[in-house]
Short mmCIF file of C-alpha atoms in Angstrom, two decimals:
data_model
loop_
_atom_site.label_atom_id
_atom_site.label_comp_id
_atom_site.label_asym_id
_atom_site.label_seq_id
_atom_site.Cartn_x
_atom_site.Cartn_y
_atom_site.Cartn_z
CA MET A 590 -6.22 -5.66 -3.18
CA ALA A 591 -6.67 -9.19 -1.94
CA LYS A 592 -4.43 -11.61 -0.10
CA TYR A 593 -3.13 -14.71 -1.85
CA MET A 594 -1.30 -17.73 -0.59
CA LEU A 595 1.40 -19.22 -2.78
CA ILE A 596 1.71 -22.81 -1.61
CA MET A 597 4.95 -24.53 -2.49
CA ARG A 598 4.66 -28.20 -3.35
CA ASN A 599 7.09 -30.72 -4.64
CA SER A 600 6.68 -34.13 -6.12
CA GLY A 601 9.20 -36.02 -4.04
CA SER A 602 11.21 -35.01 -1.04
CA VAL A 603 14.38 -33.06 -0.31
CA GLU A 604 16.18 -35.46 -2.69
CA ASN A 605 15.70 -32.82 -5.36
CA TYR A 606 18.04 -30.60 -3.45
CA GLU A 607 20.78 -33.11 -2.71
CA ASP A 608 23.08 -32.21 -5.58
CA MET A 609 22.41 -28.52 -5.19
CA ASP A 610 24.49 -26.06 -3.27
CA PHE A 611 22.38 -25.27 -0.23
CA GLU A 612 23.80 -21.79 0.03
CA ALA A 613 22.85 -21.13 -3.60
CA ILE A 614 19.27 -22.18 -2.78
CA ILE A 615 19.20 -19.88 0.25
CA ASN A 616 20.52 -17.02 -1.86
CA ALA A 617 18.04 -17.56 -4.68
CA MET A 618 15.11 -17.78 -2.25
CA GLY A 619 16.36 -14.77 -0.32
CA ALA A 620 16.61 -12.69 -3.50
CA TYR A 621 13.09 -13.76 -4.51
CA ASN A 622 11.69 -12.86 -1.10
CA GLU A 623 13.53 -9.56 -1.18
CA SER A 624 12.10 -8.70 -4.59
CA MET A 625 8.58 -9.28 -3.30
CA MET A 626 9.29 -7.26 -0.19
CA LYS A 627 10.69 -4.38 -2.23
CA ALA A 628 7.68 -4.47 -4.52
CA GLY A 629 5.51 -4.03 -1.45
CA VAL A 630 3.51 -7.22 -1.90
CA LEU A 631 5.03 -9.69 0.60
CA LEU A 632 3.12 -10.13 3.87
CA GLY A 633 4.82 -13.21 5.22
CA GLY A 634 5.71 -16.81 4.66
CA ASP A 635 7.50 -19.78 6.08
CA GLY A 636 9.10 -22.98 5.03
CA LEU A 637 7.90 -26.26 6.44
CA THR A 638 10.16 -28.85 8.02
CA ASP A 639 10.58 -32.37 6.66
CA ALA A 640 7.30 -34.13 5.98
CA ALA A 641 8.68 -37.22 7.75
CA GLN A 642 8.44 -35.32 11.03
CA GLY A 643 4.83 -34.39 10.42
CA SER A 644 1.47 -36.02 11.02
CA VAL A 645 -1.56 -36.51 8.88
CA VAL A 646 -5.10 -36.40 10.15
CA GLU A 647 -7.29 -38.31 7.76
CA PHE A 648 -11.07 -38.14 7.54
CA THR A 649 -12.77 -41.34 6.58
CA GLY A 650 -16.31 -40.72 7.67
CA GLU A 651 -15.68 -42.44 11.00
CA ALA A 652 -13.40 -40.99 13.69
CA PRO A 653 -10.40 -39.19 12.18
CA ILE A 654 -7.28 -41.35 11.80
CA VAL A 655 -3.95 -39.83 12.73
CA THR A 656 -0.80 -41.27 11.18
CA ASP A 657 2.88 -40.37 11.28
CA GLY A 658 5.13 -39.71 8.32
CA PRO A 659 6.78 -40.38 6.00
CA TYR A 660 4.12 -40.68 3.37
CA GLY A 661 5.36 -42.55 0.37
CA GLU A 662 1.87 -42.55 -1.01
CA VAL A 663 1.50 -38.79 -0.87
CA HIS A 664 2.51 -37.52 -4.28
CA GLU A 665 2.53 -33.87 -3.53
CA LEU A 666 4.07 -32.47 -0.36
CA PHE A 667 3.76 -28.94 0.88
CA ASN A 668 7.13 -27.38 1.59
CA GLY A 669 6.23 -23.84 2.49
CA PHE A 670 4.13 -20.86 1.62
CA TRP A 671 4.12 -17.15 1.02
CA THR A 672 1.29 -14.75 1.71
CA ILE A 673 1.19 -11.75 -0.56
CA GLN A 674 -1.22 -8.87 -1.14
CA VAL A 675 -1.76 -8.01 -4.79
CA GLY A 676 -4.44 -6.73 -7.15
CA SER A 677 -5.48 -9.90 -8.98
CA GLN A 678 -5.08 -13.66 -9.43
CA GLU A 679 -3.00 -12.90 -12.54
CA GLU A 680 -0.60 -10.73 -10.54
CA ALA A 681 -0.23 -13.43 -7.90
CA VAL A 682 0.48 -16.00 -10.64
CA GLU A 683 3.11 -13.72 -12.20
CA TRP A 684 4.86 -13.54 -8.81
CA ALA A 685 4.68 -17.32 -8.42
CA LYS A 686 6.30 -17.71 -11.85
CA LYS A 687 9.34 -15.84 -10.57
CA ALA A 688 10.06 -18.27 -7.72
CA PRO A 689 13.49 -19.91 -8.10
CA LEU A 690 12.31 -23.51 -8.10
CA GLY A 691 13.64 -26.46 -10.05
CA PRO A 692 11.77 -29.15 -11.98
CA GLY A 693 9.37 -31.26 -9.95
CA ASN A 694 8.05 -28.35 -7.94
CA LYS A 695 4.65 -26.73 -8.13
CA ILE A 696 3.17 -23.61 -6.65
CA GLU A 697 -0.52 -23.45 -5.97
CA VAL A 698 -1.93 -19.90 -6.00
CA ARG A 699 -5.05 -19.42 -3.90
CA ARG A 700 -6.86 -16.29 -2.87
CA MET A 701 -7.42 -16.14 0.87
CA THR A 702 -11.00 -15.51 1.94
CA ASP A 703 -11.81 -12.15 3.43
CA GLU A 704 -14.90 -10.61 4.95
CA SER A 705 -16.46 -10.04 1.55
CA ASP A 706 -16.69 -13.81 1.06
CA PHE A 707 -18.94 -14.08 4.09
CA ALA A 708 -20.91 -10.90 3.51
CA ASP A 709 -24.15 -12.85 3.16
CA TYR A 710 -23.53 -14.47 6.55
CA ALA A 711 -22.34 -11.42 8.47
CA ASP A 712 -24.98 -12.04 11.14
CA ASN A 713 -24.01 -15.68 11.60
CA GLU A 714 -23.16 -16.32 15.25
CA TYR A 715 -20.01 -18.29 14.48
CA ILE A 716 -18.73 -15.81 11.90
CA GLN A 717 -19.02 -13.22 14.66
CA LYS A 718 -17.47 -15.47 17.32
CA GLU A 719 -14.61 -16.52 15.13
CA LYS A 720 -13.42 -12.94 14.83
CA GLY A 721 -13.18 -12.81 18.61
CA TRP A 722 -11.33 -16.12 18.77
CA ARG A 723 -8.86 -15.01 16.18
CA GLU A 724 -8.22 -11.87 18.15
CA GLU A 725 -7.67 -13.79 21.38
CA LEU A 726 -5.36 -16.26 19.71
CA GLY A 727 -3.60 -13.55 17.75
CA THR A 728 -3.77 -15.73 14.67
CA GLU A 729 -5.22 -13.20 12.30
CA MET B 1184 -5.49 -20.36 -15.18
CA SER B 1185 -6.61 -18.27 -18.10
CA ALA B 1186 -3.73 -16.72 -20.00
CA ASP B 1187 -5.78 -13.83 -21.36
CA PRO B 1188 -2.95 -11.56 -22.63
CA ARG B 1189 -4.76 -8.40 -21.58
CA ARG B 1190 -5.04 -9.56 -17.95
CA VAL B 1191 -1.45 -10.82 -17.87
CA LEU B 1192 -0.35 -7.48 -19.31
CA GLU B 1193 -2.28 -5.60 -16.60
CA ALA B 1194 -0.70 -7.77 -13.90
CA VAL B 1195 2.83 -7.43 -15.29
CA TRP B 1196 2.44 -3.70 -15.70
CA ARG B 1197 1.26 -3.33 -12.12
CA MET B 1198 4.18 -5.39 -10.85
CA GLU B 1199 6.92 -4.09 -13.08
CA GLY B 1200 5.67 -0.88 -14.68
CA ALA B 1201 7.78 1.30 -12.39
CA ARG B 1202 10.90 -0.79 -13.04
CA ILE B 1203 10.30 -0.77 -16.80
CA VAL B 1204 9.92 3.03 -16.91
CA ALA B 1205 12.90 3.39 -14.57
CA ALA B 1206 15.10 1.11 -16.67
CA VAL B 1207 14.23 3.01 -19.86
CA ALA B 1208 14.65 6.37 -18.10
CA LYS B 1209 18.09 5.29 -16.97
CA ALA B 1210 19.07 4.36 -20.52
CA THR B 1211 17.66 7.54 -22.07
CA GLY B 1212 18.12 9.98 -19.19
CA ASP B 1213 14.58 11.19 -19.86
CA VAL B 1214 11.67 10.16 -17.62
CA VAL B 1215 9.03 11.79 -19.82
CA LEU B 1216 10.21 10.00 -22.94
CA ALA B 1217 10.51 6.75 -20.95
CA GLU B 1218 6.90 6.99 -19.78
CA ASP B 1219 5.66 7.72 -23.32
CA VAL B 1220 7.53 4.85 -24.95
CA ALA B 1221 6.50 2.46 -22.17
CA GLN B 1222 2.87 3.27 -23.01
CA GLU B 1223 3.64 2.57 -26.68
CA ALA B 1224 5.17 -0.76 -25.68
CA ILE B 1225 1.97 -1.70 -23.84
CA VAL B 1226 -0.13 -1.03 -26.91
CA GLU B 1227 2.26 -3.09 -29.00
CA ALA B 1228 2.26 -5.89 -26.43
CA LEU B 1229 -1.50 -6.30 -26.61
CA GLY B 1230 -1.40 -7.02 -30.34
CA SER B 1231 1.76 -9.08 -30.30
CA TRP B 1232 0.91 -11.21 -27.25
CA ARG B 1233 -2.55 -12.01 -28.64
CA GLU B 1234 -0.94 -13.23 -31.84
CA HIS B 1235 2.23 -14.94 -30.57
CA GLY B 1236 1.40 -15.62 -26.93
CA VAL B 1237 2.80 -14.07 -23.76
CA PRO B 1238 6.64 -14.08 -23.78
CA ASP B 1239 8.58 -15.94 -21.08
CA ASN B 1240 9.81 -12.71 -19.54
CA PRO B 1241 7.13 -10.08 -20.15
CA GLY B 1242 9.01 -7.34 -18.24
CA ALA B 1243 12.12 -7.77 -20.40
CA TRP B 1244 9.97 -7.83 -23.54
CA LEU B 1245 8.24 -4.56 -22.64
CA THR B 1246 11.54 -2.90 -21.73
CA ALA B 1247 13.22 -3.94 -24.98
CA VAL B 1248 10.30 -2.66 -27.06
CA ALA B 1249 10.17 0.61 -25.09
CA LYS B 1250 13.90 1.16 -25.69
CA ARG B 1251 13.44 0.52 -29.43
CA ARG B 1252 10.58 3.05 -29.48
CA ALA B 1253 12.86 5.60 -27.75
CA VAL B 1254 15.43 5.19 -30.51
CA ASP B 1255 12.66 5.52 -33.13
CA ALA B 1256 11.45 8.71 -31.44
CA TRP B 1257 14.92 10.23 -31.63
CA ARG B 1258 15.32 9.20 -35.26
CA ARG B 1259 11.97 10.83 -36.14
CA ARG B 1260 13.17 14.15 -34.80
CA SER B 1261 14.79 16.15 -37.58
CA ALA B 1262 17.76 17.25 -35.51
CA LEU B 1263 19.24 14.12 -34.04
CA ASP B 1264 22.05 15.55 -31.96
CA GLU B 1265 25.32 13.82 -31.25
CA ARG B 1266 24.39 12.84 -27.73
CA HIS B 1267 21.20 11.13 -28.86
CA ARG B 1268 22.98 9.52 -31.79
CA ALA B 1269 25.46 7.93 -29.39
CA MET B 1270 22.71 6.84 -27.02
CA ALA B 1271 20.64 5.47 -29.89
CA HIS B 1272 23.60 3.38 -30.94
CA ASP B 1273 24.16 2.09 -27.40
CA LEU B 1274 20.48 1.38 -26.97
CA SER B 1275 20.29 -0.61 -30.20
CA GLU B 1276 23.28 -2.62 -29.05
CA LEU B 1277 21.88 -3.18 -25.61
CA ALA B 1278 18.30 -3.93 -26.61
CA GLU B 1279 18.78 -7.63 -25.93
CA ASP B 1280 20.21 -7.04 -22.46
CA ALA B 1281 19.35 -9.31 -19.61
CA TRP B 1282 16.43 -7.98 -17.58
CA GLU B 1283 18.14 -6.79 -14.43
CA PRO B 1284 16.57 -3.54 -13.35
CA ILE B 1285 18.12 -2.04 -10.25
CA ASP B 1286 15.99 -1.00 -7.29
CA ASP B 1287 17.86 2.29 -7.20
CA ASP B 1288 16.28 3.09 -10.56
CA VAL B 1289 12.82 2.82 -9.04
CA LEU B 1290 13.91 5.11 -6.23
CA ARG B 1291 15.10 7.64 -8.81
CA LEU B 1292 11.71 7.39 -10.42
CA VAL B 1293 9.96 8.08 -7.11
CA PHE B 1294 12.12 11.13 -6.48
CA THR B 1295 11.58 12.42 -10.01
CA ALA B 1296 7.78 12.05 -9.76
CA CYS B 1297 7.93 14.03 -6.50
CA HIS B 1298 10.28 16.72 -7.83
CA PRO B 1299 9.78 20.07 -6.05
CA ALA B 1300 9.27 21.82 -9.41
CA LEU B 1301 5.88 20.06 -9.61
CA SER B 1302 2.69 21.08 -7.84
CA ARG B 1303 1.44 18.74 -5.15
CA GLU B 1304 -1.46 17.65 -7.39
CA SER B 1305 0.96 16.80 -10.19
CA GLN B 1306 3.25 14.90 -7.81
CA VAL B 1307 0.30 12.77 -6.69
CA ALA B 1308 -0.91 12.10 -10.25
CA LEU B 1309 2.57 11.34 -11.56
CA THR B 1310 3.44 9.07 -8.62
CA LEU B 1311 0.25 7.06 -9.12
CA ARG B 1312 0.96 6.90 -12.85
CA VAL B 1313 4.67 6.10 -13.16
CA VAL B 1314 5.37 4.46 -9.82
CA GLY B 1315 1.96 2.92 -9.07
CA GLY B 1316 1.44 1.91 -12.70
CA LEU B 1317 -2.18 3.08 -12.71
CA THR B 1318 -3.94 4.25 -15.85
CA THR B 1319 -5.32 7.76 -16.23
CA VAL B 1320 -8.85 6.38 -15.87
CA GLU B 1321 -7.96 4.54 -12.65
CA ILE B 1322 -6.30 7.65 -11.20
CA ALA B 1323 -9.33 9.78 -12.10
CA ARG B 1324 -11.63 7.25 -10.43
CA MET B 1325 -9.45 7.19 -7.33
CA LEU B 1326 -9.03 10.94 -6.98
CA LEU B 1327 -12.69 11.58 -7.92
CA VAL B 1328 -11.74 14.04 -10.63
CA PRO B 1329 -12.63 13.91 -14.34
CA VAL B 1330 -10.30 11.95 -16.66
CA PRO B 1331 -9.36 15.08 -18.67
CA THR B 1332 -8.24 16.75 -15.42
CA VAL B 1333 -5.85 13.88 -14.67
CA GLN B 1334 -4.61 13.91 -18.27
CA ALA B 1335 -4.01 17.66 -18.01
CA ARG B 1336 -2.15 17.29 -14.70
CA ILE B 1337 0.11 14.59 -16.11
CA THR B 1338 0.74 16.50 -19.33
CA ARG B 1339 1.53 19.65 -17.36
CA ALA B 1340 3.80 17.70 -15.02
CA LYS B 1341 5.71 16.25 -17.96
CA LYS B 1342 6.08 19.68 -19.57
CA THR B 1343 7.33 21.10 -16.28
CA LEU B 1344 9.89 18.30 -15.90
CA GLN B 1345 11.13 18.91 -19.45
CA ALA B 1346 11.19 22.70 -19.11
CA ALA B 1347 13.09 22.45 -15.83
CA LYS B 1348 15.43 19.88 -17.46
CA VAL B 1349 14.99 17.64 -14.44
CA PRO B 1350 17.61 14.91 -14.63
CA PHE B 1351 16.75 11.30 -13.81
CA GLU B 1352 18.65 10.94 -10.56
CA THR B 1353 18.37 10.59 -6.83
CA PRO B 1354 19.03 13.95 -5.19
CA ASP B 1355 22.36 14.97 -3.65
CA PRO B 1356 22.96 13.83 -0.09
CA ALA B 1357 22.40 17.42 1.04
CA GLU B 1358 18.97 17.51 -0.60
CA TRP B 1359 18.00 13.99 0.35
CA PRO B 1360 16.14 14.63 3.63
CA ALA B 1361 13.94 17.40 2.21
CA ARG B 1362 13.19 15.42 -0.96
CA LEU B 1363 12.47 12.27 1.00
CA GLN B 1364 9.95 14.18 3.11
CA THR B 1365 8.18 15.27 -0.09
CA VAL B 1366 8.07 11.69 -1.32
CA LEU B 1367 6.70 10.41 1.97
CA SER B 1368 4.14 13.20 2.24
CA VAL B 1369 2.81 12.43 -1.26
CA VAL B 1370 2.30 8.80 -0.30
CA TYR B 1371 0.68 9.78 3.00
CA LEU B 1372 -1.58 12.24 1.17
CA ILE B 1373 -2.77 9.44 -1.10
CA PHE B 1374 -3.37 7.30 1.98
CA THR B 1375 -5.26 9.91 4.02
CA GLU B 1376 -7.50 10.66 1.06
CA GLY B 1377 -8.33 6.95 1.09
CA TYR B 1378 -8.67 6.79 4.88
CA ALA B 1379 -11.28 9.54 5.16
CA ALA B 1380 -12.40 10.85 1.81
CA THR B 1381 -12.80 14.62 1.83
CA SER B 1382 -15.59 14.43 -0.72
CA GLY B 1383 -17.93 11.96 -2.32
CA ASP B 1384 -20.35 9.52 -0.81
CA ARG B 1385 -17.96 6.91 0.54
CA TRP B 1386 -16.31 7.11 3.94
CA VAL B 1387 -13.34 4.84 3.27
CA ARG B 1388 -11.67 4.64 -0.13
CA ALA B 1389 -9.91 1.34 0.34
CA ASP B 1390 -8.54 1.29 -3.21
CA LEU B 1391 -6.65 4.53 -2.70
CA ALA B 1392 -5.40 3.54 0.74
CA ASP B 1393 -4.31 0.14 -0.63
CA GLU B 1394 -2.26 1.79 -3.34
CA ALA B 1395 -0.58 4.09 -0.81
CA LEU B 1396 0.11 1.08 1.40
CA ARG B 1397 1.72 -0.74 -1.52
CA LEU B 1398 3.88 2.32 -2.28
CA GLY B 1399 4.73 2.65 1.42
CA ARG B 1400 5.79 -0.99 1.69
CA MET B 1401 7.88 -0.50 -1.43
CA LEU B 1402 9.58 2.61 -0.03
CA ALA B 1403 10.31 0.92 3.29
CA GLY B 1404 11.72 -2.03 1.33
CA LEU B 1405 13.91 0.25 -0.79
CA MET B 1406 15.06 2.43 2.13
CA PRO B 1407 15.13 0.16 5.19
CA ARG B 1408 17.56 2.47 6.98
CA GLU B 1409 15.37 5.57 6.61
CA ALA B 1410 13.45 5.71 9.88
CA ASP B 1411 10.75 7.95 8.41
CA ALA B 1412 10.01 5.55 5.56
CA CYS B 1413 9.48 2.71 8.06
CA ALA B 1414 7.50 4.99 10.37
CA LEU B 1415 5.20 6.11 7.55
CA LEU B 1416 4.57 2.47 6.71
CA ALA B 1417 3.81 1.84 10.39
CA VAL B 1418 1.21 4.63 10.50
CA MET B 1419 -0.49 3.36 7.38
CA GLU B 1420 -0.54 -0.32 8.43
CA LEU B 1421 -1.92 0.56 11.86
CA GLN B 1422 -4.60 2.91 10.53
CA ALA B 1423 -5.57 0.52 7.73
CA SER B 1424 -5.96 -2.33 10.24
CA ARG B 1425 -9.21 -0.65 11.32
CA PHE B 1426 -10.73 -0.37 7.84
CA GLY B 1427 -12.92 -3.42 8.30
CA ALA B 1428 -14.55 -1.92 11.38
CA ARG B 1429 -14.88 1.68 10.27
CA THR B 1430 -18.09 1.24 8.30
CA ASP B 1431 -21.19 -0.75 9.07
CA ALA B 1432 -23.04 -3.04 6.64
CA GLY B 1433 -24.90 -0.01 5.24
CA GLY B 1434 -21.68 1.94 4.59
CA GLN B 1435 -22.24 4.28 7.54
CA PRO B 1436 -19.13 5.35 9.47
CA VAL B 1437 -18.56 3.65 12.84
CA LEU B 1438 -16.55 5.83 15.21
CA LEU B 1439 -13.55 4.55 17.16
CA ALA B 1440 -15.46 4.20 20.43
CA ASP B 1441 -18.12 2.02 18.81
CA GLN B 1442 -15.90 -0.11 16.60
CA ASP B 1443 -15.93 -3.88 16.97
CA ARG B 1444 -12.28 -4.42 17.83
CA ALA B 1445 -12.53 -8.07 16.83
CA ARG B 1446 -12.82 -6.82 13.26
CA TRP B 1447 -9.45 -5.09 13.33
CA ASP B 1448 -6.86 -6.89 11.25
CA ARG B 1449 -4.47 -8.32 13.88
CA ALA B 1450 -1.85 -9.39 11.33
CA GLN B 1451 -1.80 -5.88 9.92
CA ILE B 1452 -1.46 -4.41 13.43
CA GLU B 1453 1.56 -6.66 13.99
CA ARG B 1454 3.07 -5.56 10.66
CA GLY B 1455 2.57 -1.94 11.70
CA ARG B 1456 4.17 -2.51 15.10
CA ALA B 1457 7.10 -4.30 13.46
CA ALA B 1458 7.61 -1.35 11.08
CA LEU B 1459 7.55 1.08 14.03
CA ALA B 1460 10.12 -1.08 15.82
CA ARG B 1461 12.33 -0.95 12.72
CA ALA B 1462 12.02 2.85 12.66
CA ASP B 1463 12.90 3.03 16.36
CA ALA B 1464 15.88 0.72 15.82
CA VAL B 1465 17.52 3.30 13.55
CA GLY B 1466 17.94 5.19 16.80
CA ARG B 1467 17.56 8.84 15.86
CA GLY B 1468 14.46 9.43 17.96
CA ARG B 1469 10.88 9.47 16.85
CA GLY B 1470 9.81 11.83 14.07
CA ALA B 1471 6.28 12.93 13.24
CA TYR B 1472 5.30 9.70 11.45
CA ALA B 1473 6.70 7.55 14.27
CA LEU B 1474 4.75 9.54 16.87
CA GLN B 1475 1.55 9.16 14.86
CA ALA B 1476 2.30 5.45 14.53
CA ALA B 1477 2.83 5.23 18.30
CA ILE B 1478 -0.57 6.86 18.88
CA ALA B 1479 -2.21 4.44 16.45
CA GLU B 1480 -0.40 1.59 18.23
CA GLN B 1481 -1.92 2.65 21.56
CA HIS B 1482 -5.41 2.45 20.04
CA ALA B 1483 -4.61 -0.83 18.26
CA THR B 1484 -3.41 -2.57 21.41
CA ALA B 1485 -6.06 -1.25 23.83
CA PRO B 1486 -8.46 -4.07 24.68
CA THR B 1487 -11.42 -1.66 24.78
CA PHE B 1488 -12.05 2.01 24.13
CA ALA B 1489 -12.41 2.64 27.89
CA GLU B 1490 -9.13 0.86 28.66
CA THR B 1491 -7.16 2.97 26.18
CA ASP B 1492 -4.05 4.55 27.74
CA TRP B 1493 -5.20 8.14 27.18
CA GLU B 1494 -2.42 9.61 29.36
CA GLU B 1495 0.17 8.05 27.07
CA ILE B 1496 -1.70 9.35 24.02
CA VAL B 1497 -1.80 12.87 25.51
CA VAL B 1498 1.99 12.74 25.99
CA LEU B 1499 2.51 11.51 22.41
CA TYR B 1500 0.31 14.33 21.07
CA GLU B 1501 2.31 16.85 23.10
CA ALA B 1502 5.51 15.56 21.53
CA LEU B 1503 3.90 15.58 18.08
CA GLY B 1504 2.69 19.15 18.61
CA ARG B 1505 6.25 20.24 19.30
CA ILE B 1506 7.80 18.47 16.29
CA ALA B 1507 5.01 19.09 13.79
CA PRO B 1508 2.75 21.81 15.15
CA SER B 1509 -0.62 21.95 13.44
CA PRO B 1510 -4.14 22.87 14.51
CA VAL B 1511 -5.30 19.34 13.63
CA VAL B 1512 -2.72 17.89 16.05
CA ASP B 1513 -3.86 20.42 18.70
CA LEU B 1514 -7.45 19.36 18.15
CA ASN B 1515 -6.63 15.67 18.47
CA HIS B 1516 -4.59 16.51 21.55
CA ALA B 1517 -7.71 18.16 23.02
CA VAL B 1518 -9.79 15.06 22.28
CA ALA B 1519 -7.24 12.89 24.11
CA VAL B 1520 -7.26 15.33 27.03
CA SER B 1521 -11.07 15.12 27.18
CA MET B 1522 -10.69 11.35 27.64
CA SER B 1523 -7.92 11.47 30.23
CA VAL B 1524 -8.77 14.65 32.17
CA GLY B 1525 -12.28 15.70 31.19
CA PRO B 1526 -14.33 17.66 28.66
CA GLY B 1527 -13.95 21.01 30.51
CA THR B 1528 -10.16 21.19 30.13
CA ALA B 1529 -10.44 20.02 26.54
CA LEU B 1530 -13.04 22.70 25.73
CA THR B 1531 -10.65 25.39 26.99
CA MET B 1532 -7.99 24.04 24.59
CA VAL B 1533 -10.42 24.02 21.67
CA ASP B 1534 -11.62 27.54 22.47
CA ARG B 1535 -8.00 28.71 22.37
CA LEU B 1536 -7.81 27.29 18.83
CA VAL B 1537 -11.03 29.09 17.89
CA ALA B 1538 -9.62 32.37 19.27
CA LYS B 1539 -6.55 31.91 17.05
CA GLY B 1540 -8.83 31.51 14.05
CA ALA B 1541 -7.46 28.01 13.37
CA LEU B 1542 -9.18 25.67 10.91
CA ARG B 1543 -11.78 28.27 9.98
CA GLY B 1544 -14.28 26.84 7.50
CA SER B 1545 -13.49 23.25 8.47
CA HIS B 1546 -16.07 20.99 10.13
CA LEU B 1547 -13.44 19.63 12.53
CA ILE B 1548 -13.60 22.31 15.24
CA PRO B 1549 -17.40 22.54 15.48
CA SER B 1550 -17.71 18.74 15.51
CA VAL B 1551 -15.27 18.41 18.43
CA ARG B 1552 -16.72 21.45 20.25
CA GLY B 1553 -20.21 20.03 19.77
CA GLU B 1554 -19.11 16.69 21.22
CA LEU B 1555 -17.47 18.34 24.26
CA LEU B 1556 -20.44 20.66 24.89
CA ALA B 1557 -22.77 17.65 24.75
CA GLN B 1558 -20.63 15.89 27.38
CA LEU B 1559 -20.81 19.01 29.53
CA GLY B 1560 -24.61 19.01 29.26
CA ARG B 1561 -24.79 22.25 27.27
CA ALA B 1562 -27.34 20.75 24.86
CA GLU B 1563 -28.46 23.82 22.90
CA GLU B 1564 -24.92 24.96 22.09
CA ALA B 1565 -23.91 21.37 21.31
CA ARG B 1566 -26.73 20.91 18.79
CA ALA B 1567 -25.89 24.19 17.03
CA GLU B 1568 -22.19 23.24 16.74
CA LEU B 1569 -22.89 19.71 15.46
CA LEU B 1570 -25.34 21.02 12.82
CA ALA B 1571 -22.80 23.68 11.81
CA ALA B 1572 -20.20 20.91 11.44
CA ALA B 1573 -22.61 18.81 9.34
CA ALA B 1574 -23.13 21.75 6.98
CA LEU B 1575 -19.36 22.23 6.59
CA THR B 1576 -18.22 18.69 5.75
CA GLY B 1577 -17.97 17.66 2.11
CA ASN B 1578 -18.48 13.99 2.95
CA GLU B 1579 -22.15 13.02 2.93
CA ARG B 1580 -21.65 10.02 5.22
CA GLU B 1581 -19.92 12.14 7.82
CA ALA B 1582 -22.65 14.82 7.63
CA ALA B 1583 -25.26 12.16 8.36
CA VAL B 1584 -23.35 11.02 11.46
CA LEU B 1585 -23.07 14.60 12.73
CA ARG B 1586 -26.79 15.28 12.17
CA ALA B 1587 -27.64 12.06 14.01
CA LYS B 1588 -25.41 13.12 16.91
CA ALA B 1589 -27.13 16.54 17.02
CA ALA B 1590 -30.52 14.87 17.12
CA ALA B 1591 -29.38 12.57 19.93
CA VAL B 1592 -28.15 15.35 22.23
CA GLY B 1593 -30.46 15.35 25.25
CA GLY B 1594 -32.01 18.64 26.06
#
């Protein structure tokens, strides 16, 4: 099995949700999360707070530029993510298709890299070091 | 994204196969028939989806077709009894039902696959087949047995279920604890076979362990209040967190003391600890799985092998030995004692096991004895034991490690 990240995007902002019953959204999301948990595939996930509260670090070739939100020019915002562990890209996509999301949303399905992706560089000093860092930081 | 119908079908079957079989079994009251017609639905799906495209709700499509095939199967039989006639009518009416399988149905399926009327081998094969959604070929590859053997086990299991007229149901409350233990032990058996293969040329069978982990997460999700289900999941998550470090680049086993702890999966360790905490929160004390999980947790959280809390591990093994006495637990207990007290005391414990005739024919006792004798400087005896252990193990990788250890014993 491999780990996949389902990245939730939407085209605008929370406007999409304004006419919707917030409790209904919570219930639909909760049921979806529960179904993934009961199928034994859900590893974790979180929603992200309003993009207007966030920052963007932009790379231009010079020093990185940091700007505050909101970002009218950003067409696709990330709202949250799930990490799941399943047997194939197709299986991950089938799970994404079940998410209770309305029009205007998108889910990007990406396999997360694992050791096999760096097998040719196993001796690389930084590949080795990074494992130690991750352990220290408890981020893995 | 390619929408190759065959790959979508594989993915959907893996995700929903158990729920499809369970839903059909609930409607027909017959798990064996449900499994057969679900397979027929898959064959039909391949042709139909290639021609008309993948339906919006593939799980509902497969279930509806499987139910239709069940009705057909009854109609083909010359003596269509009243009960089946009534069910056939209901099924035809309900074929366009909304797709709302109930999790309880999957649980019934798990309990049926692990019915005590079946041999342990059949329980494993049937669980992988109907609950895990694996094909006969995949199961054969995983269990390292020929495909016809798996087919025979599944056929025999189905015949046994039919002969014993096993109903599709979760057991009575009185039977529940015993049956749940069977279910959990089947999943753990699948996992341990993946964790340290008893035969073949690979040390870790990650595919098998992954499948057991998926089943374990599913069981803990279905039975969050069953401490043992959560505890089993905890053991498996914690043990599996070390997979990445248990073999070197050449596929050779790396023992616990030598493992690069940076390669342990920290997220998986945290999931294991969380599952153990959930088991503890039920508040009925720690059972055998929880104690094993607690031991694995000690290893997982020790910064180095030397800094492991061996005293705590000794205590946990003592508790485990009382709840679930077994020579393997005694042997592991001795290993922990060798780390916390010293090899001499541990050797006395192992010799007591030898005197009892425990684990005769297994490589485990000579490999531990050999290790302890080497630590005590009794080189000749140590070499003989380690070579004896190498000759007894069925795993080629493990034999190589034992022979290397024998060669390294100073004389």
